Amino acid sequence: MHKNAPILDLSALCNVTYYQCKVMKYFHYKQSLWKMQIRVIILSFYGDNYRIQQKNVIK
C-alpha cells in the first residue's frame, strides 16, 4: 500500500501539470491573438505614414 502511494501522487501530479500546460497554452494563444489584433489596429492607423517613411528612406 505504501509503495503505491508515490506512484499515485506522481500520476495526479502529471494530470495537474498536463492540465496547467493546456490552460497556459490556451491563454498564450488568446494573448497572441489579442496582440495580433492590436498590431492590425496600429498598422491600419499608422500604416500609410509608415509606408511614406519607408519610401523616403528608400529614396
Short mmCIF file of C-alpha atoms in Angstrom, two decimals:
data_model
loop_
_atom_site.label_atom_id
_atom_site.label_comp_id
_atom_site.label_asym_id
_atom_site.label_seq_id
_atom_site.Cartn_x
_atom_site.Cartn_y
_atom_site.Cartn_z
CA MET A 1 0.00 0.00 0.00
CA HIS A 2 2.74 2.42 0.97
CA LYS A 3 4.80 1.61 -2.16
CA ASN A 4 1.88 2.55 -4.44
CA ALA A 5 1.35 5.94 -2.81
CA PRO A 6 4.21 7.78 -4.60
CA ILE A 7 3.05 6.39 -7.97
CA LEU A 8 -0.48 7.67 -7.36
CA ASP A 9 0.92 11.05 -6.32
CA LEU A 10 3.05 11.19 -9.46
CA SER A 11 0.12 10.35 -11.72
CA ALA A 12 -2.00 13.02 -10.03
CA LEU A 13 0.85 15.50 -10.41
CA CYS A 14 1.20 14.61 -14.10
CA ASN A 15 -2.51 15.20 -14.63
CA VAL A 16 -2.28 18.58 -12.88
CA THR A 17 0.76 19.69 -14.87
CA TYR A 18 -0.84 18.49 -18.11
CA TYR A 19 -3.98 20.48 -17.32
CA GLN A 20 -1.91 23.55 -16.36
CA CYS A 21 0.06 23.18 -19.59
CA LYS A 22 -3.16 23.11 -21.64
CA VAL A 23 -4.51 26.14 -19.77
CA MET A 24 -1.24 28.04 -20.23
CA LYS A 25 -1.17 27.20 -23.95
CA TYR A 26 -4.79 28.37 -24.26
CA PHE A 27 -4.08 31.68 -22.51
CA HIS A 28 -0.87 32.16 -24.52
CA TYR A 29 -2.88 31.55 -27.71
CA LYS A 30 -5.55 34.06 -26.65
CA GLN A 31 -2.86 36.59 -25.70
CA SER A 32 -1.08 36.20 -29.05
CA LEU A 33 -4.41 36.68 -30.87
CA TRP A 34 -5.03 39.82 -28.81
CA LYS A 35 -1.53 41.14 -29.65
CA MET A 36 -2.13 40.42 -33.34
CA GLN A 37 -5.42 42.36 -33.23
CA ILE A 38 -3.66 45.33 -31.61
CA ARG A 39 -0.92 45.14 -34.25
CA VAL A 40 -3.52 45.13 -37.03
CA ILE A 41 -5.26 48.16 -35.49
CA ILE A 42 -1.95 50.03 -35.14
CA LEU A 43 -0.98 49.17 -38.72
CA SER A 44 -4.35 50.32 -40.03
CA PHE A 45 -3.92 53.66 -38.23
CA TYR A 46 -0.21 54.24 -38.93
CA GLY A 47 0.33 52.04 -41.99
CA ASP A 48 0.11 54.88 -44.54
CA ASN A 49 2.54 57.10 -42.61
CA TYR A 50 4.89 54.14 -42.23
CA ARG A 51 4.80 53.43 -45.99
CA ILE A 52 5.54 57.09 -46.73
CA GLN A 53 8.51 56.98 -44.32
CA GLN A 54 9.75 53.75 -45.96
CA LYS A 55 9.58 55.35 -49.42
CA ASN A 56 11.54 58.36 -48.16
CA VAL A 57 14.18 56.05 -46.66
CA ILE A 58 14.47 54.09 -49.93
CA LYS A 59 14.98 57.32 -51.90
#
